[in-house]
Amino acid sequence: MTAHDVPTTAIDIAAAVRAGIVSASDVVERHLAAIDAHERDVHAFNRVLADQARAAAAAIDAAVAAGDDPGPLAGVPVALKDNLCTRGVPTTCSSKILDGWRPPYDATVVTRLAAAGAIAVGKTNLDEFAMGSSTENSAFGPTRNPHDVERVPGGSSGGSAAAVAAGFAPVGLGSDTGGSIRQPAALCGVVGVKPTYGLVSRYGLVAFASSLDQVGPFTHTVADAAAVLEIIGGHDPMDSTSIPEPVPDLSALLDDGVDGLRVGRITDLPTGADPDVVERVEAAFDALAAAGATIVDVEVPAFTYGLTAYYLIAPAEASSNLARYDGVRYGLRVDAPDTNAMYMATRHEGFGAEVKRRIMLGTYALSAGYYDAYYGKALKVRRLIADDFARAYERADVLLTPASPSVAFAFGDKTDDPLAMYLCDTYTIPSNLSGHPGMSVPFGTGAHDLPIGVQVLAPALHEPTMFRVAAELERAAPPTPAPRMIDVAVGGAGSAR
Ligand code: GLN
């Protein structure tokens, strides 16, 4: 078999590598060649780990040759969001403030993927510290959407979404605090999953808002996402919020269909989604109904307030989490005559505008006199959202919404208007606040023939049902168009590899 016969899904790659039909080295070379050909246009990566990937592939091939088990994801290339710690390998969060920092340990998800035989091919670009919806907040220049390089890939995990869409790796890992896996997945035409809070370890994920952050996969198929989540999920004693249970079997029900399942339509969902997006979500309801599901109307009145509550809670937590970047412990230090001046100069130089905005918003929301009015009130709204979802899930097994209100937008469209950018996550944020799982599944195209994702939401730990519905949507979905990467002058967005 030649490198040209390398399969495209993680499951097929692992099966072929395990059976000795294709070598892990061929798989890796094939993906590095795709990166060589198109990364200049896409800028998915902050760093490509070519040597490390080749060495890992050789080790997998040696294991196969020796008759050892190379792992369930043997030879599967993985693109890691650059806020996941990788031992000895720079982890930047796409921020200048971590310049030169090399973590002394691997994130648990990184360790688990490697133990399963997967091969890290690079660290992907993101909005600085995962704050944003377009990757335009990266200190290293934006990532471009492989479906239209004049448009954003979404964010904050835009690099991982673009890497998968572009064929640089069949699997990407991202983090989702308010939608940063599901929204870029929707914009790039790939599957993206935000698991139940606590299902996947955050040990080694650089914290943004700790009560909301979750790690999850990007893949081409629902089955691949299930396979990856089965590897990275499950209890980790190194993360105190990790649920002390094994990850449920997600792959088993994928072919079961949706006959008898109740799919909820949120009648009081916030408006604002573009007509092409609304049309695809309606088509998704129709497809599930045709496959035997019952569509039920539910109300989630507090859904509308999710965005407002999030922009108090997430910045509040961020202002605390980011206090550690002081020029002493990590990365950048800007020298100054005394310690206080050094802190100020370092943080002034090291953080970008959006990160500074969040730190100020969060500090304000937590300050004496405002705490009850802002942060405290947001926590009450958070509770209302959870209660509303609980009532809705008495009547519905899953809920269907848009993942993103629009298809991929052009660079610069929303950079002058933070609120417009924040509105990208209207439909994804509430399930972060409630801790519930959600995923985006490609379901055809809209304006400019760009991908649209439908979001499936489910109660905590009901991933098996969520994946079952996602698999049905995948079967009913029109084919996602191939990426239209073309050569463009990349002006300042070059890879920092
Ligand atoms: N776009 C949202 C924000 O800027 C969500 C980010 C995320 O999920 N990391 O905060």
Short mmCIF file of C-alpha atoms and ligand atoms in Angstrom, two decimals:
data_model
loop_
_atom_site.label_atom_id
_atom_site.label_comp_id
_atom_site.label_asym_id
_atom_site.label_seq_id
_atom_site.Cartn_x
_atom_site.Cartn_y
_atom_site.Cartn_z
CA MET A 1 0.00 0.00 0.00
CA THR A 2 1.28 3.44 -0.83
CA ALA A 3 0.87 6.60 1.19
CA HIS A 4 -1.87 7.54 -1.28
CA ASP A 5 -4.07 4.86 0.23
CA VAL A 6 -4.03 6.35 3.72
CA PRO A 7 -7.65 6.43 4.95
CA THR A 8 -9.17 9.72 6.09
CA THR A 9 -10.94 8.85 9.35
CA ALA A 10 -9.25 8.08 12.65
CA ILE A 11 -11.02 4.74 12.99
CA ASP A 12 -9.98 3.60 9.52
CA ILE A 13 -6.40 4.81 9.98
CA ALA A 14 -6.05 2.96 13.28
CA ALA A 15 -7.55 -0.21 11.82
CA ALA A 16 -5.18 -0.10 8.84
CA VAL A 17 -2.12 0.61 11.01
CA ARG A 18 -3.03 -2.08 13.53
CA ALA A 19 -3.49 -4.61 10.73
CA GLY A 20 -0.14 -3.68 9.18
CA ILE A 21 -1.88 -2.58 5.96
CA VAL A 22 -0.43 0.90 6.16
CA SER A 23 2.46 2.10 8.29
CA ALA A 24 2.13 4.87 10.85
CA SER A 25 5.09 6.49 9.12
CA ASP A 26 3.15 6.65 5.84
CA VAL A 27 0.19 8.14 7.68
CA VAL A 28 2.34 10.81 9.27
CA GLU A 29 4.22 11.62 6.04
CA ARG A 30 0.95 11.99 4.21
CA HIS A 31 -0.35 14.48 6.75
CA LEU A 32 2.94 16.39 6.97
CA ALA A 33 2.80 16.69 3.17
CA ALA A 34 -0.69 18.20 3.40
CA ILE A 35 0.60 20.62 6.03
CA ASP A 36 3.55 21.53 3.78
CA ALA A 37 1.22 22.18 0.87
CA HIS A 38 -1.44 24.28 2.60
CA GLU A 39 -0.38 25.47 6.05
CA ARG A 40 1.02 28.67 4.56
CA ASP A 41 -2.54 29.56 3.49
CA VAL A 42 -4.38 28.29 6.56
CA HIS A 43 -2.04 28.96 9.52
CA ALA A 44 -3.68 26.32 11.67
CA PHE A 45 -0.52 25.71 13.71
CA ASN A 46 1.62 27.70 16.08
CA ARG A 47 4.12 24.86 15.84
CA VAL A 48 4.36 21.72 13.71
CA LEU A 49 5.97 18.79 15.51
CA ALA A 50 7.35 16.99 12.46
CA ASP A 51 10.37 15.31 14.07
CA GLN A 52 8.48 14.26 17.15
CA ALA A 53 5.64 12.86 14.99
CA ARG A 54 8.05 10.91 12.80
CA ALA A 55 9.73 9.39 15.86
CA ALA A 56 6.36 8.45 17.38
CA ALA A 57 5.30 6.86 14.08
CA ALA A 58 8.49 4.81 13.94
CA ALA A 59 7.78 3.55 17.46
CA ILE A 60 4.25 2.53 16.47
CA ASP A 61 5.57 0.73 13.39
CA ALA A 62 8.11 -1.09 15.54
CA ALA A 63 5.36 -2.17 17.92
CA VAL A 64 3.27 -3.50 15.05
CA ALA A 65 6.29 -5.34 13.62
CA ALA A 66 7.01 -6.88 17.03
CA GLY A 67 3.42 -8.07 17.38
CA ASP A 68 2.70 -5.68 20.27
CA ASP A 69 -0.62 -3.87 20.60
CA PRO A 70 0.01 -0.34 19.25
CA GLY A 71 -3.21 1.03 20.81
CA PRO A 72 -6.74 1.73 19.65
CA LEU A 73 -5.76 4.99 17.91
CA ALA A 74 -2.51 3.66 16.48
CA GLY A 75 -0.96 6.08 14.01
CA VAL A 76 -3.76 8.64 14.16
CA PRO A 77 -2.38 12.19 13.75
CA VAL A 78 -3.74 14.66 16.28
CA ALA A 79 -3.63 18.48 16.30
CA LEU A 80 -3.50 19.86 19.86
CA LYS A 81 -4.85 23.28 20.79
CA ASP A 82 -1.92 25.31 22.06
CA ASN A 83 -3.45 25.74 25.51
CA LEU A 84 -2.87 22.03 26.24
CA CYS A 85 0.41 21.45 28.02
CA THR A 86 3.00 19.40 26.18
CA ARG A 87 6.12 18.46 28.08
CA GLY A 88 9.18 20.32 26.86
CA VAL A 89 7.24 21.75 23.90
CA PRO A 90 6.31 25.45 23.98
CA THR A 91 2.69 26.00 24.96
CA THR A 92 1.76 29.56 24.14
CA CYS A 93 -2.03 29.99 24.42
CA SER A 94 -1.30 32.26 21.40
CA SER A 95 -0.15 34.88 23.89
CA LYS A 96 3.10 36.81 24.07
CA ILE A 97 3.04 36.46 27.84
CA LEU A 98 3.97 32.76 27.70
CA ASP A 99 6.92 33.45 25.40
CA GLY A 100 9.61 30.87 26.00
CA TRP A 101 7.62 28.77 28.47
CA ARG A 102 7.89 25.01 28.13
CA PRO A 103 5.59 23.02 30.39
CA PRO A 104 7.29 20.41 32.59
CA TYR A 105 4.42 17.96 32.07
CA ASP A 106 1.83 16.73 29.56
CA ALA A 107 -1.89 17.36 29.91
CA THR A 108 -3.75 14.16 30.82
CA VAL A 109 -5.55 14.18 27.45
CA VAL A 110 -2.17 14.35 25.70
CA THR A 111 -0.84 11.44 27.75
CA ARG A 112 -3.95 9.37 27.10
CA LEU A 113 -3.90 9.97 23.36
CA ALA A 114 -0.22 9.04 23.16
CA ALA A 115 -0.83 5.90 25.21
CA ALA A 116 -3.56 4.97 22.71
CA GLY A 117 -1.08 5.25 19.85
CA ALA A 118 -2.18 8.65 18.51
CA ILE A 119 0.54 10.97 17.22
CA ALA A 120 0.68 14.71 17.97
CA VAL A 121 1.55 16.58 14.76
CA GLY A 122 1.35 20.12 16.08
CA LYS A 123 0.08 22.77 18.45
CA THR A 124 -2.76 24.77 16.98
CA ASN A 125 -3.56 28.47 16.95
CA LEU A 126 -6.30 29.97 19.12
CA ASP A 127 -7.67 33.26 20.30
CA GLU A 128 -5.33 34.39 23.07
CA PHE A 129 -6.11 32.33 26.19
CA ALA A 130 -9.18 30.99 24.34
CA MET A 131 -10.96 34.36 24.49
CA GLY A 132 -12.69 34.95 21.19
CA SER A 133 -14.75 33.46 18.38
CA SER A 134 -12.55 33.96 15.32
CA THR A 135 -8.84 33.35 16.22
CA GLU A 136 -8.29 36.99 15.30
CA ASN A 137 -7.22 37.56 18.92
CA SER A 138 -4.14 35.35 18.49
CA ALA A 139 -0.85 37.14 19.09
CA PHE A 140 0.51 35.18 16.10
CA GLY A 141 -2.02 36.23 13.47
CA PRO A 142 -5.33 34.61 12.58
CA THR A 143 -6.09 31.15 11.25
CA ARG A 144 -7.93 31.05 7.92
CA ASN A 145 -10.99 28.96 7.17
CA PRO A 146 -10.05 26.16 4.74
CA HIS A 147 -13.47 26.58 3.10
CA ASP A 148 -12.73 30.22 2.29
CA VAL A 149 -9.38 31.64 3.30
CA GLU A 150 -10.80 35.16 3.34
CA ARG A 151 -12.98 34.14 6.29
CA VAL A 152 -12.46 33.20 9.93
CA PRO A 153 -12.48 29.56 11.06
CA GLY A 154 -14.34 30.53 14.24
CA GLY A 155 -12.78 30.33 17.64
CA SER A 156 -11.31 30.10 19.98
CA SER A 157 -10.18 26.63 18.85
CA GLY A 158 -10.00 27.81 15.23
CA GLY A 159 -6.62 26.22 14.58
CA SER A 160 -7.74 22.73 15.55
CA ALA A 161 -11.00 23.02 13.59
CA ALA A 162 -9.14 24.29 10.52
CA ALA A 163 -6.46 21.60 10.85
CA VAL A 164 -9.10 18.88 10.70
CA ALA A 165 -11.06 20.57 7.89
CA ALA A 166 -7.87 21.04 5.87
CA GLY A 167 -6.82 17.41 6.21
CA PHE A 168 -3.77 18.20 8.35
CA ALA A 169 -4.94 15.70 11.00
CA PRO A 170 -8.11 13.61 11.29
CA VAL A 171 -8.42 14.57 14.96
CA GLY A 172 -8.06 17.88 16.74
CA LEU A 173 -8.43 18.70 20.40
CA GLY A 174 -9.94 21.97 21.54
CA SER A 175 -11.32 23.53 24.68
CA ASP A 176 -14.84 24.89 25.05
CA THR A 177 -15.65 27.46 27.72
CA GLY A 178 -18.56 29.11 25.94
CA GLY A 179 -18.59 27.47 22.52
CA SER A 180 -14.97 27.34 21.42
CA ILE A 181 -15.25 23.79 20.08
CA ARG A 182 -18.78 23.82 18.68
CA GLN A 183 -18.70 27.21 16.93
CA PRO A 184 -15.45 26.66 14.98
CA ALA A 185 -16.59 23.10 14.20
CA ALA A 186 -19.75 24.57 12.66
CA LEU A 187 -17.83 27.17 10.66
CA CYS A 188 -15.27 24.66 9.38
CA GLY A 189 -17.70 21.84 8.54
CA VAL A 190 -16.43 19.29 11.05
CA VAL A 191 -17.83 17.52 14.11
CA GLY A 192 -17.04 19.19 17.46
CA VAL A 193 -17.97 17.96 20.93
CA LYS A 194 -18.16 19.75 24.29
CA PRO A 195 -18.49 16.91 26.81
CA THR A 196 -20.28 17.03 30.16
CA TYR A 197 -18.36 19.15 32.66
CA GLY A 198 -16.02 16.76 34.44
CA LEU A 199 -16.07 13.99 31.83
CA VAL A 200 -12.68 14.92 30.40
CA SER A 201 -9.71 15.85 32.58
CA ARG A 202 -8.50 19.45 32.43
CA TYR A 203 -5.19 18.60 34.07
CA GLY A 204 -2.72 20.44 31.87
CA LEU A 205 -5.34 22.59 30.15
CA VAL A 206 -4.35 26.21 30.77
CA ALA A 207 -7.32 27.56 32.73
CA PHE A 208 -9.58 30.29 31.31
CA ALA A 209 -12.79 29.97 33.36
CA SER A 210 -12.48 26.89 35.51
CA SER A 211 -16.18 26.31 36.19
CA LEU A 212 -16.86 26.22 32.43
CA ASP A 213 -13.77 24.84 30.61
CA GLN A 214 -13.97 21.42 28.98
CA VAL A 215 -11.68 19.64 26.52
CA GLY A 216 -13.18 17.87 23.52
CA PRO A 217 -12.52 16.55 20.02
CA PHE A 218 -12.85 17.77 16.44
CA THR A 219 -13.24 15.04 13.82
CA HIS A 220 -14.72 14.40 10.39
CA THR A 221 -17.20 11.83 11.66
CA VAL A 222 -19.40 11.25 14.69
CA ALA A 223 -17.89 7.78 15.14
CA ASP A 224 -14.39 9.25 15.27
CA ALA A 225 -15.49 11.77 17.89
CA ALA A 226 -16.94 8.92 19.97
CA ALA A 227 -13.73 6.91 19.65
CA VAL A 228 -11.57 9.86 20.73
CA LEU A 229 -13.83 10.81 23.63
CA GLU A 230 -13.74 7.21 24.87
CA ILE A 231 -9.94 7.54 25.08
CA ILE A 232 -9.62 11.01 26.61
CA GLY A 233 -12.65 10.78 28.92
CA GLY A 234 -12.98 9.10 32.30
CA HIS A 235 -11.77 9.83 35.78
CA ASP A 236 -8.44 11.52 36.41
CA PRO A 237 -7.31 11.96 40.02
CA MET A 238 -5.20 14.93 38.87
CA ASP A 239 -8.34 17.01 38.17
CA SER A 240 -10.49 17.56 41.25
CA THR A 241 -13.55 18.27 39.07
CA SER A 242 -13.19 15.00 37.17
CA ILE A 243 -16.25 12.74 37.51
CA PRO A 244 -15.15 9.55 39.29
CA GLU A 245 -16.64 7.23 36.70
CA PRO A 246 -15.52 5.61 33.49
CA VAL A 247 -16.59 7.27 30.25
CA PRO A 248 -19.82 5.74 28.92
CA ASP A 249 -19.78 3.57 25.79
CA LEU A 250 -20.40 6.11 23.06
CA SER A 251 -19.81 3.99 19.99
CA ALA A 252 -22.28 1.24 20.80
CA LEU A 253 -25.49 3.14 19.95
CA LEU A 254 -24.37 4.97 16.82
CA ASP A 255 -26.33 2.70 14.48
CA ASP A 256 -29.43 2.49 16.64
CA GLY A 257 -31.29 5.35 14.98
CA VAL A 258 -33.63 7.75 16.73
CA ASP A 259 -36.91 5.87 16.64
CA GLY A 260 -38.84 6.78 19.79
CA LEU A 261 -36.49 9.54 20.92
CA ARG A 262 -37.94 12.92 21.84
CA VAL A 263 -36.18 15.85 20.19
CA GLY A 264 -36.91 19.22 21.76
CA ARG A 265 -37.46 22.47 19.91
CA ILE A 266 -36.83 25.48 22.18
CA THR A 267 -39.76 27.77 21.39
CA ASP A 268 -38.30 30.77 23.19
CA LEU A 269 -34.80 30.42 21.76
CA PRO A 270 -33.04 33.78 21.28
CA THR A 271 -33.50 35.08 17.75
CA GLY A 272 -30.67 36.36 15.63
CA ALA A 273 -29.67 33.30 13.64
CA ASP A 274 -29.40 33.94 9.90
CA PRO A 275 -32.17 32.49 7.70
CA ASP A 276 -29.83 29.97 6.07
CA VAL A 277 -28.90 28.63 9.51
CA VAL A 278 -32.54 28.47 10.63
CA GLU A 279 -33.40 26.58 7.43
CA ARG A 280 -30.74 23.93 8.12
CA VAL A 281 -31.90 23.45 11.72
CA GLU A 282 -35.46 22.99 10.45
CA ALA A 283 -34.16 20.46 7.93
CA ALA A 284 -32.45 18.64 10.81
CA PHE A 285 -35.72 18.46 12.77
CA ASP A 286 -37.41 17.09 9.64
CA ALA A 287 -34.70 14.49 9.13
CA LEU A 288 -34.97 13.26 12.71
CA ALA A 289 -38.76 13.17 12.51
CA ALA A 290 -38.52 11.17 9.29
CA ALA A 291 -36.24 8.74 11.10
CA GLY A 292 -38.84 8.16 13.81
CA ALA A 293 -38.11 10.79 16.44
CA THR A 294 -40.89 12.81 18.04
CA ILE A 295 -40.42 16.57 17.94
CA VAL A 296 -41.63 18.26 21.14
CA ASP A 297 -41.85 21.95 22.01
CA VAL A 298 -40.05 23.02 25.19
CA GLU A 299 -39.32 26.34 26.86
CA VAL A 300 -35.96 27.36 28.30
CA PRO A 301 -36.74 30.95 29.31
CA ALA A 302 -33.37 31.72 30.92
CA PHE A 303 -31.46 30.58 27.79
CA THR A 304 -31.64 34.19 26.60
CA TYR A 305 -29.71 35.42 29.65
CA GLY A 306 -26.87 32.94 29.21
CA LEU A 307 -24.65 35.32 27.28
CA THR A 308 -25.01 38.09 29.87
CA ALA A 309 -24.31 35.77 32.79
CA TYR A 310 -21.36 34.24 30.95
CA TYR A 311 -19.72 37.62 30.37
CA LEU A 312 -19.69 38.19 34.12
CA ILE A 313 -18.77 34.68 35.29
CA ALA A 314 -16.13 33.86 32.66
CA PRO A 315 -14.20 37.15 32.97
CA ALA A 316 -14.44 36.96 36.78
CA GLU A 317 -12.80 33.55 36.77
CA ALA A 318 -10.32 34.63 34.08
CA SER A 319 -9.24 37.66 36.08
CA SER A 320 -8.30 35.28 38.88
CA ASN A 321 -6.77 32.54 36.70
CA LEU A 322 -4.64 34.99 34.74
CA ALA A 323 -3.23 36.68 37.85
CA ARG A 324 -0.44 34.09 37.80
CA TYR A 325 1.17 35.61 34.68
CA ASP A 326 3.25 38.12 36.55
CA GLY A 327 6.65 37.94 34.89
CA VAL A 328 8.00 35.77 37.69
CA ARG A 329 6.66 32.28 37.17
CA TYR A 330 6.04 31.88 33.44
CA GLY A 331 7.34 33.10 30.12
CA LEU A 332 7.75 36.78 29.44
CA ARG A 333 9.37 39.23 31.83
CA VAL A 334 9.73 42.91 30.97
CA ASP A 335 12.37 44.36 33.25
CA ALA A 336 11.58 47.47 35.26
CA PRO A 337 13.13 49.30 38.25
CA ASP A 338 10.98 47.64 40.90
CA THR A 339 8.78 44.58 41.22
CA ASN A 340 5.45 46.36 40.85
CA ALA A 341 6.62 48.15 37.74
CA MET A 342 7.90 44.82 36.39
CA TYR A 343 4.46 43.20 36.91
CA MET A 344 2.78 46.09 35.16
CA ALA A 345 5.19 46.26 32.26
CA THR A 346 5.04 42.49 31.74
CA ARG A 347 1.26 42.35 31.75
CA HIS A 348 1.00 45.48 29.62
CA GLU A 349 3.31 44.00 26.97
CA GLY A 350 2.31 40.39 27.28
CA PHE A 351 -1.50 40.48 27.11
CA GLY A 352 -3.53 41.47 24.07
CA ALA A 353 -6.49 43.87 24.10
CA GLU A 354 -9.25 41.27 24.52
CA VAL A 355 -7.51 39.55 27.42
CA LYS A 356 -7.04 42.91 29.12
CA ARG A 357 -10.72 43.71 28.56
CA ARG A 358 -11.75 40.43 30.21
CA ILE A 359 -9.42 40.94 33.18
CA MET A 360 -10.90 44.42 33.73
CA LEU A 361 -14.49 43.22 33.33
CA GLY A 362 -13.87 40.35 35.71
CA THR A 363 -12.05 42.41 38.29
CA TYR A 364 -14.90 44.92 38.24
CA ALA A 365 -17.58 42.23 38.56
CA LEU A 366 -15.80 40.78 41.60
CA SER A 367 -14.95 44.03 43.34
CA ALA A 368 -16.45 44.98 46.69
CA GLY A 369 -19.74 46.77 46.21
CA TYR A 370 -20.36 45.24 42.78
CA TYR A 371 -19.95 41.56 43.62
CA ASP A 372 -23.60 40.98 44.56
CA ALA A 373 -24.97 43.14 41.77
CA TYR A 374 -22.93 41.52 39.01
CA TYR A 375 -21.13 38.27 39.83
CA GLY A 376 -23.67 37.15 42.44
CA LYS A 377 -26.57 37.89 40.15
CA ALA A 378 -24.93 36.03 37.27
CA LEU A 379 -24.64 32.96 39.49
CA LYS A 380 -28.39 33.15 40.15
CA VAL A 381 -29.06 33.28 36.42
CA ARG A 382 -26.78 30.31 36.00
CA ARG A 383 -28.95 28.40 38.43
CA LEU A 384 -32.11 29.40 36.57
CA ILE A 385 -30.62 28.11 33.32
CA ALA A 386 -29.84 24.76 34.90
CA ASP A 387 -33.37 24.56 36.34
CA ASP A 388 -34.94 25.46 32.98
CA PHE A 389 -32.88 22.83 31.19
CA ALA A 390 -33.85 20.25 33.82
CA ARG A 391 -37.54 20.94 33.14
CA ALA A 392 -37.02 20.80 29.39
CA TYR A 393 -35.21 17.48 29.67
CA GLU A 394 -38.20 15.97 31.45
CA ARG A 395 -39.97 16.27 28.11
CA ALA A 396 -37.14 15.86 25.62
CA ASP A 397 -34.15 13.52 25.36
CA VAL A 398 -32.11 16.04 23.39
CA LEU A 399 -32.52 19.62 22.16
CA LEU A 400 -31.63 20.92 18.72
CA THR A 401 -30.43 24.48 18.04
CA PRO A 402 -28.07 26.28 15.68
CA ALA A 403 -24.43 25.92 16.74
CA SER A 404 -23.51 29.35 15.35
CA PRO A 405 -25.91 32.13 14.30
CA SER A 406 -24.12 32.50 10.95
CA VAL A 407 -21.73 30.86 8.54
CA ALA A 408 -18.06 31.87 8.65
CA PHE A 409 -17.68 35.65 8.49
CA ALA A 410 -14.97 37.74 6.88
CA PHE A 411 -11.84 38.88 8.72
CA GLY A 412 -12.39 42.18 10.46
CA ASP A 413 -16.19 41.92 10.36
CA LYS A 414 -16.56 41.87 14.14
CA THR A 415 -13.18 42.97 15.49
CA ASP A 416 -14.33 46.52 16.22
CA ASP A 417 -17.44 45.40 18.06
CA PRO A 418 -16.79 43.03 20.97
CA LEU A 419 -20.51 42.50 21.55
CA ALA A 420 -21.05 41.32 17.96
CA MET A 421 -18.23 38.84 18.49
CA TYR A 422 -19.70 37.69 21.81
CA LEU A 423 -23.05 37.02 20.13
CA CYS A 424 -21.41 34.22 18.12
CA ASP A 425 -21.86 32.05 21.21
CA THR A 426 -25.51 32.77 21.98
CA TYR A 427 -26.51 29.17 21.35
CA THR A 428 -23.51 27.42 22.87
CA ILE A 429 -22.95 29.26 26.16
CA PRO A 430 -26.00 28.05 28.15
CA SER A 431 -24.81 24.43 28.17
CA ASN A 432 -21.42 25.52 29.52
CA LEU A 433 -23.22 27.29 32.34
CA SER A 434 -25.29 24.18 33.09
CA GLY A 435 -22.38 21.78 32.58
CA HIS A 436 -24.29 19.81 29.95
CA PRO A 437 -22.79 18.25 26.83
CA GLY A 438 -23.32 19.65 23.36
CA MET A 439 -21.97 18.97 19.90
CA SER A 440 -22.04 20.48 16.45
CA VAL A 441 -22.70 18.24 13.47
CA PRO A 442 -22.23 19.48 9.89
CA PHE A 443 -25.62 19.62 8.21
CA GLY A 444 -25.26 21.10 4.77
CA THR A 445 -24.35 24.58 3.65
CA GLY A 446 -25.73 28.11 3.58
CA ALA A 447 -24.62 31.44 2.20
CA HIS A 448 -21.56 31.27 -0.09
CA ASP A 449 -21.79 27.45 0.03
CA LEU A 450 -20.20 27.55 3.50
CA PRO A 451 -20.77 24.82 6.11
CA ILE A 452 -23.51 25.01 8.73
CA GLY A 453 -23.53 23.03 11.97
CA VAL A 454 -26.55 21.88 13.94
CA GLN A 455 -26.10 21.69 17.70
CA VAL A 456 -27.35 18.68 19.67
CA LEU A 457 -27.69 19.30 23.43
CA ALA A 458 -28.31 16.64 26.07
CA PRO A 459 -28.49 16.33 29.87
CA ALA A 460 -25.33 15.71 31.88
CA LEU A 461 -23.71 12.38 31.04
CA HIS A 462 -26.25 11.65 28.32
CA GLU A 463 -23.53 11.64 25.67
CA PRO A 464 -24.64 8.20 24.43
CA THR A 465 -28.03 9.63 23.38
CA MET A 466 -26.44 12.82 22.04
CA PHE A 467 -24.10 10.78 19.85
CA ARG A 468 -26.96 8.57 18.70
CA VAL A 469 -28.85 11.64 17.45
CA ALA A 470 -25.68 13.11 15.96
CA ALA A 471 -25.08 9.89 14.03
CA GLU A 472 -28.59 10.06 12.58
CA LEU A 473 -28.02 13.67 11.52
CA GLU A 474 -24.77 12.63 9.91
CA ARG A 475 -26.54 9.93 7.90
CA ALA A 476 -29.16 12.46 6.73
CA ALA A 477 -26.73 15.32 6.05
CA PRO A 478 -25.84 16.53 2.58
CA PRO A 479 -22.12 16.01 1.90
CA THR A 480 -19.84 18.72 3.33
CA PRO A 481 -18.06 20.45 0.44
CA ALA A 482 -14.32 19.91 0.11
CA PRO A 483 -12.20 22.77 1.46
CA ARG A 484 -11.37 25.38 -1.16
CA MET A 485 -7.89 26.28 0.00
CA ILE A 486 -6.20 28.50 -2.50
CA ASP A 487 -2.88 30.28 -2.54
CA VAL A 488 -3.16 33.73 -1.06
CA ALA A 489 -0.61 36.17 0.24
CA VAL A 490 -0.69 35.43 3.93
CA GLY A 491 0.47 38.88 5.08
CA GLY A 492 1.62 38.54 8.67
CA ALA A 493 -0.27 35.34 9.38
CA GLY A 494 2.69 33.05 8.80
CA SER A 495 3.21 30.02 11.00
CA ALA A 496 5.59 30.51 13.92
CA ARG A 497 6.90 27.01 13.45
N1 GLN B 1 -16.15 32.97 22.41
C1 GLN B 1 -16.32 32.81 23.82
C2 GLN B 1 -15.40 33.75 24.55
O1 GLN B 1 -14.79 34.52 23.92
C3 GLN B 1 -16.08 31.38 24.20
C4 GLN B 1 -14.63 31.07 24.27
C5 GLN B 1 -14.36 29.65 24.65
O2 GLN B 1 -15.23 28.79 24.65
N2 GLN B 1 -13.11 29.41 25.03
O3 GLN B 1 -15.29 33.73 25.73
#
